[in-house]
Tab-separated table of C-alpha atoms and ligand atoms in Angstrom:
chain	number	residue	atom	x	y	z
A	26	UNK	CA	-14.803	-57.598	-5.575
A	27	UNK	CA	-15.150	-59.264	-2.191
A	28	UNK	CA	-12.367	-60.769	-0.120
A	29	UNK	CA	-12.902	-62.600	3.167
A	30	UNK	CA	-9.976	-63.123	5.534
A	31	UNK	CA	-11.214	-66.062	7.550
A	32	UNK	CA	-10.499	-67.049	11.121
A	33	UNK	CA	-7.329	-65.090	11.799
A	34	UNK	CA	-6.266	-63.528	15.072
A	35	UNK	CA	-7.138	-59.904	14.379
A	36	UNK	CA	-4.991	-57.429	16.309
A	37	UNK	CA	-5.865	-53.755	16.043
A	38	UNK	CA	-3.845	-51.624	18.488
A	39	UNK	CA	-5.887	-48.469	17.868
A	40	UNK	CA	-8.857	-50.074	19.632
A	41	UNK	CA	-6.916	-52.641	21.703
A	42	UNK	CA	-8.807	-55.336	19.768
A	43	UNK	CA	-7.373	-58.867	19.852
A	44	UNK	CA	-9.856	-61.550	18.789
A	45	UNK	CA	-10.238	-64.478	16.431
A	46	UNK	CA	-12.380	-62.941	13.703
A	47	UNK	CA	-13.146	-62.656	10.004
A	48	UNK	CA	-12.479	-59.521	8.009
A	49	UNK	CA	-14.645	-58.772	4.991
A	50	UNK	CA	-13.266	-56.446	2.346
A	51	UNK	CA	-15.406	-55.056	-0.459
A	52	UNK	CA	-14.112	-52.798	-3.224
A	53	UNK	CA	-10.974	-51.990	-1.284
A	54	UNK	CA	-12.805	-51.013	1.906
A	55	UNK	CA	-13.156	-52.927	5.183
A	56	UNK	CA	-16.832	-53.802	5.277
A	57	UNK	CA	-17.092	-55.872	8.438
A	58	UNK	CA	-14.957	-57.341	11.225
A	59	UNK	CA	-16.595	-60.106	13.271
A	60	UNK	CA	-16.976	-63.794	13.880
A	61	UNK	CA	-18.318	-66.158	11.230
A	62	UNK	CA	-19.178	-63.623	8.564
A	63	UNK	CA	-21.328	-65.301	5.920
A	64	UNK	CA	-20.964	-63.954	2.428
A	65	UNK	CA	-21.586	-65.155	-1.115
A	66	UNK	CA	-19.091	-65.138	-3.962
A	67	UNK	CA	-16.146	-63.747	-2.052
A	68	UNK	CA	-12.534	-64.804	-2.509
A	69	UNK	CA	-11.627	-66.645	0.703
A	70	UNK	CA	-8.237	-66.380	2.402
A	71	UNK	CA	-7.818	-68.920	5.186
A	72	UNK	CA	-6.101	-67.009	7.992
A	73	UNK	CA	-6.418	-69.630	10.731
A	74	UNK	CA	-3.270	-69.655	12.854
A	75	UNK	CA	-2.182	-66.346	11.324
A	76	UNK	CA	-2.274	-62.796	12.647
A	77	UNK	CA	-4.226	-60.124	10.796
A	78	UNK	CA	-2.958	-56.614	11.508
A	79	UNK	CA	-3.232	-53.144	10.051
A	80	UNK	CA	-0.741	-52.767	7.192
A	81	UNK	CA	2.685	-51.977	8.628
A	82	UNK	CA	3.801	-48.333	8.462
A	83	UNK	CA	7.447	-47.248	8.209
A	84	UNK	CA	8.006	-43.510	8.512
A	85	UNK	CA	11.746	-43.599	7.814
A	86	UNK	CA	12.905	-45.059	4.507
A	87	UNK	CA	15.184	-43.947	1.694
A	88	UNK	CA	13.746	-44.884	-1.701
A	89	UNK	CA	16.635	-43.072	-3.482
A	90	UNK	CA	14.498	-41.716	-6.274
A	91	UNK	CA	15.113	-39.354	-8.029
A	92	UNK	CA	18.737	-39.530	-9.028
A	93	UNK	CA	20.163	-42.453	-7.072
A	94	UNK	CA	18.485	-45.337	-8.870
A	95	UNK	CA	21.597	-47.525	-8.739
A	96	UNK	CA	20.771	-47.880	-5.035
A	97	UNK	CA	16.959	-48.139	-5.254
A	98	UNK	CA	13.908	-46.674	-6.949
A	99	UNK	CA	10.177	-46.407	-6.312
A	100	UNK	CA	9.507	-49.785	-7.917
A	101	UNK	CA	12.187	-51.830	-6.139
A	102	UNK	CA	11.697	-49.951	-2.871
A	103	UNK	CA	7.935	-50.428	-2.728
A	104	UNK	CA	8.309	-54.079	-3.777
A	105	UNK	CA	10.672	-54.535	-0.826
A	106	UNK	CA	8.104	-52.821	1.397
A	107	UNK	CA	5.331	-55.154	0.204
A	108	UNK	CA	7.587	-58.176	0.717
A	109	UNK	CA	8.228	-57.068	4.297
A	110	UNK	CA	4.550	-56.458	5.099
A	111	UNK	CA	4.597	-52.654	4.844
A	112	UNK	CA	1.651	-50.927	3.184
A	113	UNK	CA	2.771	-47.338	3.837
A	114	UNK	CA	6.271	-45.868	3.827
A	115	UNK	CA	7.447	-42.274	4.180
A	116	UNK	CA	10.576	-41.453	2.215
A	117	UNK	CA	13.350	-39.061	3.120
A	118	UNK	CA	14.310	-36.173	0.816
A	119	UNK	CA	18.090	-36.719	0.509
A	120	UNK	CA	17.883	-37.672	-3.170
A	121	UNK	CA	19.430	-35.992	-6.254
A	122	UNK	CA	18.118	-33.409	-6.486
A	123	UNK	CA	17.121	-32.962	-2.861
A	124	UNK	CA	13.314	-32.804	-2.486
A	125	UNK	CA	13.200	-29.168	-1.381
A	126	UNK	CA	10.324	-27.628	-3.353
A	127	UNK	CA	6.694	-28.374	-4.105
A	128	UNK	CA	7.272	-29.253	-7.780
A	129	UNK	CA	9.597	-32.070	-6.721
A	130	UNK	CA	7.166	-33.219	-4.023
A	131	UNK	CA	4.300	-33.335	-6.513
A	132	UNK	CA	6.438	-35.077	-9.141
A	133	UNK	CA	7.630	-37.753	-6.733
A	134	UNK	CA	4.118	-38.225	-5.356
A	135	UNK	CA	2.870	-38.787	-8.902
A	136	UNK	CA	5.668	-41.281	-9.638
A	137	UNK	CA	4.850	-43.112	-6.411
A	138	UNK	CA	1.156	-43.286	-7.252
A	139	UNK	CA	1.773	-44.667	-10.729
A	140	UNK	CA	4.812	-46.915	-10.089
A	141	UNK	CA	4.656	-47.769	-6.398
A	142	UNK	CA	2.780	-50.819	-5.150
A	143	UNK	CA	2.353	-49.541	-1.599
A	144	UNK	CA	1.417	-46.080	-0.306
A	145	UNK	CA	4.338	-43.655	-0.362
A	146	UNK	CA	4.366	-40.464	1.695
A	147	UNK	CA	6.881	-37.724	0.953
A	148	UNK	CA	9.050	-35.898	3.478
A	149	UNK	CA	10.414	-32.564	2.227
A	150	UNK	CA	13.793	-31.047	3.056
A	151	UNK	CA	14.095	-28.377	5.727
A	152	UNK	CA	16.853	-26.360	4.050
A	153	UNK	CA	17.544	-25.710	0.380
A	154	UNK	CA	19.651	-28.595	-0.981
A	155	UNK	CA	19.935	-29.686	2.677
A	156	UNK	CA	22.838	-27.299	3.030
A	157	UNK	CA	21.589	-25.890	6.321
A	158	UNK	CA	21.818	-22.300	5.097
A	159	UNK	CA	18.404	-21.188	3.884
A	160	UNK	CA	14.952	-22.599	4.572
A	161	UNK	CA	13.430	-24.680	1.773
A	162	UNK	CA	9.849	-23.993	0.573
A	163	UNK	CA	8.411	-25.635	3.678
A	164	UNK	CA	4.891	-24.232	3.464
A	165	UNK	CA	4.558	-24.899	-0.232
A	166	UNK	CA	5.710	-28.489	0.178
A	167	UNK	CA	3.347	-29.125	3.087
A	168	UNK	CA	0.454	-27.666	1.104
A	169	UNK	CA	1.346	-29.934	-1.807
A	170	UNK	CA	1.379	-33.252	-0.052
A	171	UNK	CA	4.569	-33.467	2.016
A	172	UNK	CA	3.759	-35.022	5.406
A	173	UNK	CA	6.795	-33.762	7.354
A	174	UNK	CA	10.028	-31.835	6.912
A	175	UNK	CA	13.570	-33.094	7.499
A	176	UNK	CA	17.219	-32.625	6.634
A	177	UNK	CA	17.760	-36.288	7.571
A	178	UNK	CA	21.322	-37.332	6.934
A	179	UNK	CA	22.530	-34.011	8.305
A	180	UNK	CA	22.208	-32.136	11.548
A	181	UNK	CA	21.003	-28.565	11.041
A	182	UNK	CA	23.871	-26.800	12.773
A	183	UNK	CA	22.318	-23.359	12.669
A	184	UNK	CA	19.960	-23.217	15.665
A	185	UNK	CA	18.285	-20.078	14.336
A	186	UNK	CA	17.429	-21.819	11.070
A	187	UNK	CA	16.182	-24.900	12.930
A	188	UNK	CA	13.986	-22.720	15.112
A	189	UNK	CA	12.537	-20.984	12.057
A	190	UNK	CA	11.818	-24.359	10.450
A	191	UNK	CA	10.021	-25.591	13.561
A	192	UNK	CA	7.872	-22.451	13.712
A	193	UNK	CA	7.082	-22.596	10.009
A	194	UNK	CA	6.101	-26.294	9.921
A	195	UNK	CA	4.055	-25.802	13.083
A	196	UNK	CA	1.757	-23.353	11.270
A	197	UNK	CA	0.718	-26.323	9.145
A	198	UNK	CA	0.473	-28.689	12.100
A	199	UNK	CA	3.379	-30.782	10.801
A	200	UNK	CA	6.545	-32.078	12.387
A	201	UNK	CA	10.183	-31.303	11.787
A	202	UNK	CA	12.135	-34.565	11.884
A	203	UNK	CA	15.559	-33.996	13.319
A	204	UNK	CA	18.700	-35.968	12.537
A	205	UNK	CA	20.316	-35.220	15.862
A	206	UNK	CA	24.083	-35.379	15.782
A	207	UNK	CA	26.667	-32.776	16.762
A	208	UNK	CA	28.865	-33.209	13.720
A	209	UNK	CA	31.894	-31.602	15.335
A	210	UNK	CA	31.811	-34.296	17.994
A	211	UNK	CA	30.951	-37.242	15.761
A	212	UNK	CA	33.440	-35.960	13.192
A	213	UNK	CA	35.364	-38.843	11.595
A	214	UNK	CA	33.751	-41.516	13.774
A	215	UNK	CA	32.716	-44.615	11.849
A	216	UNK	CA	31.285	-46.647	14.742
A	217	UNK	CA	30.122	-46.194	18.340
A	218	UNK	CA	32.905	-44.883	20.578
A	219	UNK	CA	33.621	-47.414	23.289
A	220	UNK	CA	35.551	-50.539	24.180
A	221	UNK	CA	34.900	-52.181	20.825
A	222	UNK	CA	36.038	-49.204	18.731
A	223	UNK	CA	39.247	-49.045	20.770
A	224	UNK	CA	39.834	-52.752	20.247
A	225	UNK	CA	39.170	-52.537	16.507
A	226	UNK	CA	41.247	-49.390	16.050
A	227	UNK	CA	38.349	-47.549	14.414
A	228	UNK	CA	37.539	-43.907	15.150
A	229	UNK	CA	34.531	-43.685	17.454
A	230	UNK	CA	31.409	-41.533	17.281
A	231	UNK	CA	30.500	-40.734	20.900
A	232	UNK	CA	26.888	-41.033	22.072
A	233	UNK	CA	27.156	-37.563	23.638
A	234	UNK	CA	27.129	-36.127	20.115
A	235	UNK	CA	23.535	-37.359	19.845
A	236	UNK	CA	22.618	-36.259	23.372
A	237	UNK	CA	23.703	-32.662	22.812
A	238	UNK	CA	21.850	-32.409	19.516
A	239	UNK	CA	18.661	-33.966	20.904
A	240	UNK	CA	18.789	-31.564	23.891
A	241	UNK	CA	19.048	-28.549	21.625
A	242	UNK	CA	16.234	-29.635	19.350
A	243	UNK	CA	13.948	-30.538	22.245
A	244	UNK	CA	14.635	-27.156	23.873
A	245	UNK	CA	13.836	-25.312	20.656
A	246	UNK	CA	10.600	-27.288	20.244
A	247	UNK	CA	9.691	-26.485	23.840
A	248	UNK	CA	10.564	-22.795	23.503
A	249	UNK	CA	8.582	-22.372	20.285
A	250	UNK	CA	5.799	-24.737	21.340
A	251	UNK	CA	6.078	-26.627	18.082
A	252	UNK	CA	6.110	-30.197	16.820
A	253	UNK	CA	9.335	-32.208	16.767
A	254	UNK	CA	10.130	-35.775	15.833
A	255	UNK	CA	13.576	-37.110	16.667
A	256	UNK	CA	14.751	-39.629	14.080
A	257	UNK	CA	16.550	-42.864	14.947
A	258	UNK	CA	17.217	-42.271	18.648
A	259	UNK	CA	20.063	-44.577	19.689
A	260	UNK	CA	21.649	-43.272	22.872
A	261	UNK	CA	20.411	-43.904	26.411
A	262	UNK	CA	20.715	-40.271	27.507
A	263	UNK	CA	18.849	-39.075	24.420
A	264	UNK	CA	15.997	-41.465	25.289
A	265	UNK	CA	15.859	-39.973	28.762
A	266	UNK	CA	15.985	-36.379	27.488
A	267	UNK	CA	12.931	-37.152	25.348
A	268	UNK	CA	11.212	-38.987	28.229
A	269	UNK	CA	11.621	-35.962	30.506
A	270	UNK	CA	10.514	-33.557	27.752
A	271	UNK	CA	7.336	-35.566	27.181
A	272	UNK	CA	6.628	-35.390	30.925
A	273	UNK	CA	6.888	-31.597	30.716
A	274	UNK	CA	4.362	-31.601	27.897
A	275	UNK	CA	6.716	-30.926	24.998
A	276	UNK	CA	5.161	-32.187	21.767
A	277	UNK	CA	8.079	-34.402	20.816
A	278	UNK	CA	7.904	-37.903	19.368
A	279	UNK	CA	10.664	-40.333	18.511
A	280	UNK	CA	11.467	-43.590	16.779
A	281	UNK	CA	13.992	-46.393	17.168
A	282	UNK	CA	15.296	-48.527	14.344
A	283	UNK	CA	15.076	-52.297	14.220
A	284	UNK	CA	18.873	-52.558	14.230
A	285	UNK	CA	19.446	-50.234	17.182
A	286	UNK	CA	16.914	-52.297	19.148
A	287	UNK	CA	18.478	-55.649	18.331
A	288	UNK	CA	22.231	-55.282	17.651
A	289	UNK	CA	25.231	-53.974	19.540
A	290	UNK	CA	28.587	-52.670	18.357
A	291	UNK	CA	29.896	-56.236	18.755
A	292	UNK	CA	28.439	-56.752	15.268
A	293	UNK	CA	31.230	-54.549	13.884
A	294	UNK	CA	33.903	-57.053	14.965
A	295	UNK	CA	35.062	-58.493	11.655
A	296	UNK	CA	34.751	-55.102	9.939
A	297	UNK	CA	31.676	-56.118	7.949
A	298	UNK	CA	30.536	-52.911	6.209
A	299	UNK	CA	26.949	-54.181	6.391
A	300	UNK	CA	27.072	-53.071	10.039
A	301	UNK	CA	28.048	-49.472	9.258
A	302	UNK	CA	25.198	-47.089	9.918
A	303	UNK	CA	24.586	-43.631	11.324
A	304	UNK	CA	23.851	-43.323	14.193
A	305	UNK	CA	26.139	-46.287	14.836
A	306	UNK	CA	25.225	-49.569	16.518
A	307	UNK	CA	25.868	-48.913	20.202
A	308	UNK	CA	26.701	-50.917	23.310
A	309	UNK	CA	24.252	-53.091	25.299
A	310	UNK	CA	23.393	-50.370	27.863
A	311	UNK	CA	22.069	-48.200	25.039
A	312	UNK	CA	20.132	-51.101	23.497
A	313	UNK	CA	18.557	-51.809	26.894
A	314	UNK	CA	17.564	-48.153	27.262
A	315	UNK	CA	15.867	-48.214	23.860
A	316	UNK	CA	13.815	-51.234	24.854
A	317	UNK	CA	12.818	-49.506	28.100
A	318	UNK	CA	11.829	-46.437	26.086
A	319	UNK	CA	9.731	-48.567	23.787
A	320	UNK	CA	7.983	-50.226	26.726
A	321	UNK	CA	7.191	-47.016	28.641
A	322	UNK	CA	5.948	-45.117	25.593
A	323	UNK	CA	8.862	-42.708	25.226
A	324	UNK	CA	9.529	-44.220	21.810
A	325	UNK	CA	6.499	-43.934	19.542
A	326	UNK	CA	7.542	-45.984	16.553
A	327	UNK	CA	9.822	-48.693	15.231
A	328	UNK	CA	11.332	-47.808	11.839
A	329	UNK	CA	13.788	-49.417	9.457
A	330	UNK	CA	15.795	-46.411	8.191
A	331	UNK	CA	15.974	-48.605	5.069
A	332	UNK	CA	18.988	-47.098	3.294
A	333	UNK	CA	20.133	-49.250	0.368
A	334	UNK	CA	23.403	-48.713	-1.485
A	335	UNK	CA	24.756	-50.256	-4.671
A	336	UNK	CA	26.792	-53.385	-3.897
A	337	UNK	CA	30.162	-51.948	-4.937
A	338	UNK	CA	29.688	-48.811	-2.823
A	339	UNK	CA	29.612	-50.888	0.369
A	340	UNK	CA	32.271	-53.327	-0.841
A	341	UNK	CA	35.172	-51.183	0.412
A	342	UNK	CA	37.233	-50.693	3.568
A	343	UNK	CA	35.081	-50.023	6.651
A	344	UNK	CA	35.959	-46.367	7.059
A	345	UNK	CA	35.187	-45.587	3.411
A	346	UNK	CA	31.858	-47.401	3.235
A	347	UNK	CA	28.697	-45.277	3.156
A	348	UNK	CA	26.400	-45.547	6.174
A	349	UNK	CA	23.152	-47.450	5.945
A	350	UNK	CA	21.785	-50.777	4.814
A	351	UNK	CA	18.548	-52.339	3.729
A	352	UNK	CA	15.819	-53.131	6.272
A	353	UNK	CA	12.296	-53.414	4.877
A	354	UNK	CA	12.428	-57.149	4.194
A	355	UNK	CA	13.927	-58.203	7.532
A	356	UNK	CA	12.266	-55.782	10.002
A	357	UNK	CA	9.216	-57.756	11.080
A	358	UNK	CA	11.051	-61.087	11.293
A	359	UNK	CA	13.857	-59.586	13.360
A	360	UNK	CA	11.482	-57.827	15.754
A	361	UNK	CA	9.320	-60.931	16.238
A	362	UNK	CA	12.382	-63.126	16.765
A	363	UNK	CA	14.397	-60.835	19.023
A	364	UNK	CA	11.736	-58.961	20.978
A	365	UNK	CA	8.434	-60.855	20.854
A	366	UNK	CA	9.412	-64.543	20.935
A	367	UNK	CA	11.930	-63.711	23.682
A	368	UNK	CA	9.131	-62.184	25.777
A	369	UNK	CA	10.710	-58.734	25.934
A	370	UNK	CA	7.634	-57.001	24.513
A	371	UNK	CA	4.077	-58.073	23.782
A	372	UNK	CA	2.639	-58.614	20.333
A	373	UNK	CA	-0.002	-55.888	20.685
A	374	UNK	CA	2.598	-53.308	21.668
A	375	UNK	CA	5.000	-54.251	18.895
A	376	UNK	CA	2.270	-54.056	16.279
A	377	UNK	CA	1.245	-50.693	17.684
A	378	UNK	CA	4.817	-49.417	17.248
A	379	UNK	CA	4.812	-50.594	13.633
A	380	UNK	CA	1.330	-49.384	12.618
A	381	UNK	CA	-0.778	-46.972	14.628
A	382	UNK	CA	2.167	-45.412	16.507
A	383	UNK	CA	4.125	-44.205	13.462
A	384	UNK	CA	0.918	-43.200	11.633
A	385	UNK	CA	0.002	-40.978	14.585
A	386	UNK	CA	3.440	-39.336	14.625
A	387	UNK	CA	2.961	-38.030	11.093
A	388	UNK	CA	-0.828	-37.707	11.219
A	389	UNK	CA	-1.327	-40.326	8.507
A	390	UNK	CA	-4.667	-41.940	7.826
A	391	UNK	CA	-3.139	-45.407	8.222
A	392	UNK	CA	-2.182	-47.997	10.780
A	393	UNK	CA	-5.610	-49.102	11.954
A	394	UNK	CA	-8.395	-51.477	10.963
A	395	UNK	CA	-11.663	-49.626	10.729
A	396	UNK	CA	-15.001	-50.520	9.166
A	397	UNK	CA	-15.425	-48.094	6.288
A	398	UNK	CA	-11.686	-47.495	6.116
A	399	UNK	CA	-9.203	-48.464	3.425
A	400	UNK	CA	-8.241	-52.145	3.487
A	401	UNK	CA	-4.481	-51.926	4.059
A	402	UNK	CA	-3.761	-55.153	5.904
A	403	UNK	CA	-0.810	-57.381	6.727
A	404	UNK	CA	-1.099	-61.083	7.474
A	405	UNK	CA	1.641	-62.512	9.638
A	406	UNK	CA	2.723	-66.063	10.327
A	407	UNK	CA	4.393	-65.690	13.718
A	408	UNK	CA	5.840	-69.188	13.701
A	409	UNK	CA	7.288	-69.411	10.205
A	410	UNK	CA	11.017	-70.071	10.309
A	411	UNK	CA	13.235	-68.657	7.604
A	412	UNK	CA	16.801	-67.586	6.969
A	413	UNK	CA	17.806	-64.137	5.740
A	414	UNK	CA	19.261	-64.408	2.235
A	415	UNK	CA	19.829	-61.064	0.531
A	416	UNK	CA	19.844	-62.741	-2.890
A	417	UNK	CA	16.079	-63.148	-2.543
A	418	UNK	CA	15.501	-59.461	-1.673
A	419	UNK	CA	13.426	-57.203	-3.888
A	420	UNK	CA	15.465	-54.179	-2.783
A	421	UNK	CA	18.590	-53.319	-4.764
A	422	UNK	CA	20.501	-52.971	-1.496
A	423	UNK	CA	22.032	-56.357	-0.729
A	424	UNK	CA	23.799	-55.400	2.486
A	425	UNK	CA	22.176	-56.367	5.773
A	426	UNK	CA	23.719	-57.063	9.175
A	427	UNK	CA	21.251	-59.962	9.495
A	428	UNK	CA	22.554	-61.959	6.511
A	429	UNK	CA	22.284	-65.686	7.226
A	430	UNK	CA	20.332	-65.144	10.421
A	431	UNK	CA	17.587	-67.619	11.276
A	432	UNK	CA	14.332	-65.828	12.044
A	433	UNK	CA	10.916	-66.882	13.301
A	434	UNK	CA	7.910	-65.007	11.966
A	435	UNK	CA	7.242	-63.035	8.815
A	436	UNK	CA	4.534	-61.376	6.765
A	437	UNK	CA	2.858	-63.923	4.488
A	438	UNK	CA	0.488	-61.527	2.745
A	439	UNK	CA	0.294	-57.781	2.206
A	440	UNK	CA	-2.942	-56.144	1.099
A	441	UNK	CA	-3.103	-52.552	-0.165
A	442	UNK	CA	-6.534	-51.079	-0.865
A	443	UNK	CA	-8.105	-54.531	-0.754
A	444	UNK	CA	-5.674	-56.006	-3.279
A	445	UNK	CA	-2.913	-58.525	-2.580
A	446	UNK	CA	0.481	-57.002	-3.415
A	447	UNK	CA	2.372	-59.899	-1.772
A	448	UNK	CA	1.504	-63.502	-1.025
A	449	UNK	CA	3.925	-66.034	0.469
A	450	UNK	CA	6.908	-63.849	-0.312
A	451	UNK	CA	5.959	-63.278	-3.933
A	452	UNK	CA	5.309	-59.661	-4.871
A	453	UNK	CA	2.825	-58.701	-7.557
A	454	UNK	CA	3.804	-55.601	-9.489
B	3	ZN	ZN1	19.287	-39.817	9.780
């Protein structure tokens, strides 16, 4: 089986490569990257005018399996990933049951390998049932395929427990991913605390709740000399705390979501529950700080925090709606439209933050194009115009703050292990 991707603009951030070139794939492996590759009996894909990149990597998604299949499952979630151009996703453990032991990790990994159409990495819980009381089987999970440990969805209030988790995961060279939020401060807040929350009469969640939590976690990582990843950073002071920590040599990484980079709390005006998310959409000064953090390397990765819910769960009054919305199918288009076509960030850097950057954070063998390496590749049409319509989504989550938005640029083909899993928006199961 030979496949030749012909004449595309090949961008590979890991080697700062940006050239018009052909890519030859044989038996699922990248065989050659170069100009005018001549080969017999290969399937040809004309990539002229298109961008050929490493398959996109998203290290923060919720696939909802096991137990919450009304929201999403491995099949629908990985189809959504393929549709959006992602070839590798890492899923969070806040399922039912919580993924907090090695049997569950192995079971989910097996399900993902048999049912998933893209690569799925598993993140194990830090505490048993994510209750923040007792450590989960961290070592066992990491030895059985988990790539990181997190109580995402909850802040681990007990600093002693968090410290123990950091030290334990560090033995295995893996990161603790922290959901940084002082829950006493954020309390009943349903949106960012500021002028807009006051105007709308909604209870605010102050950014300082994130700042305090990020400070604590960074200090514990520094004190124990261990590996920390801060999930979905959204506040300007938190970005700066991480920037300063990196300068001191703390081994901390962080990510920003597509929505925190491109939307403000103005989106909440109208009380559309598709804008409710945690951490909340913040004001422009915070959005600007995230972009600055992305540009100067403080922020290592762009993620979706894809968090689908069943339609009726979100179809309630704003304060009762669950946090989170779907993101895999809109991420690339939104980032290209809002950040690249506007000149705020270069194409190479954006692709780095969606491939090699996140792969490096979790130590995944993904996110780069390498001769002899697995052919996980995304083909992007940067100029294709389209309108977000959740009825066409593969994900079960139909809520998105970008509904009806006109975008420019999207993935037109997704290749996993040398095989097309998506072409022109159509996913092959
Ligand atoms: Zn979270």
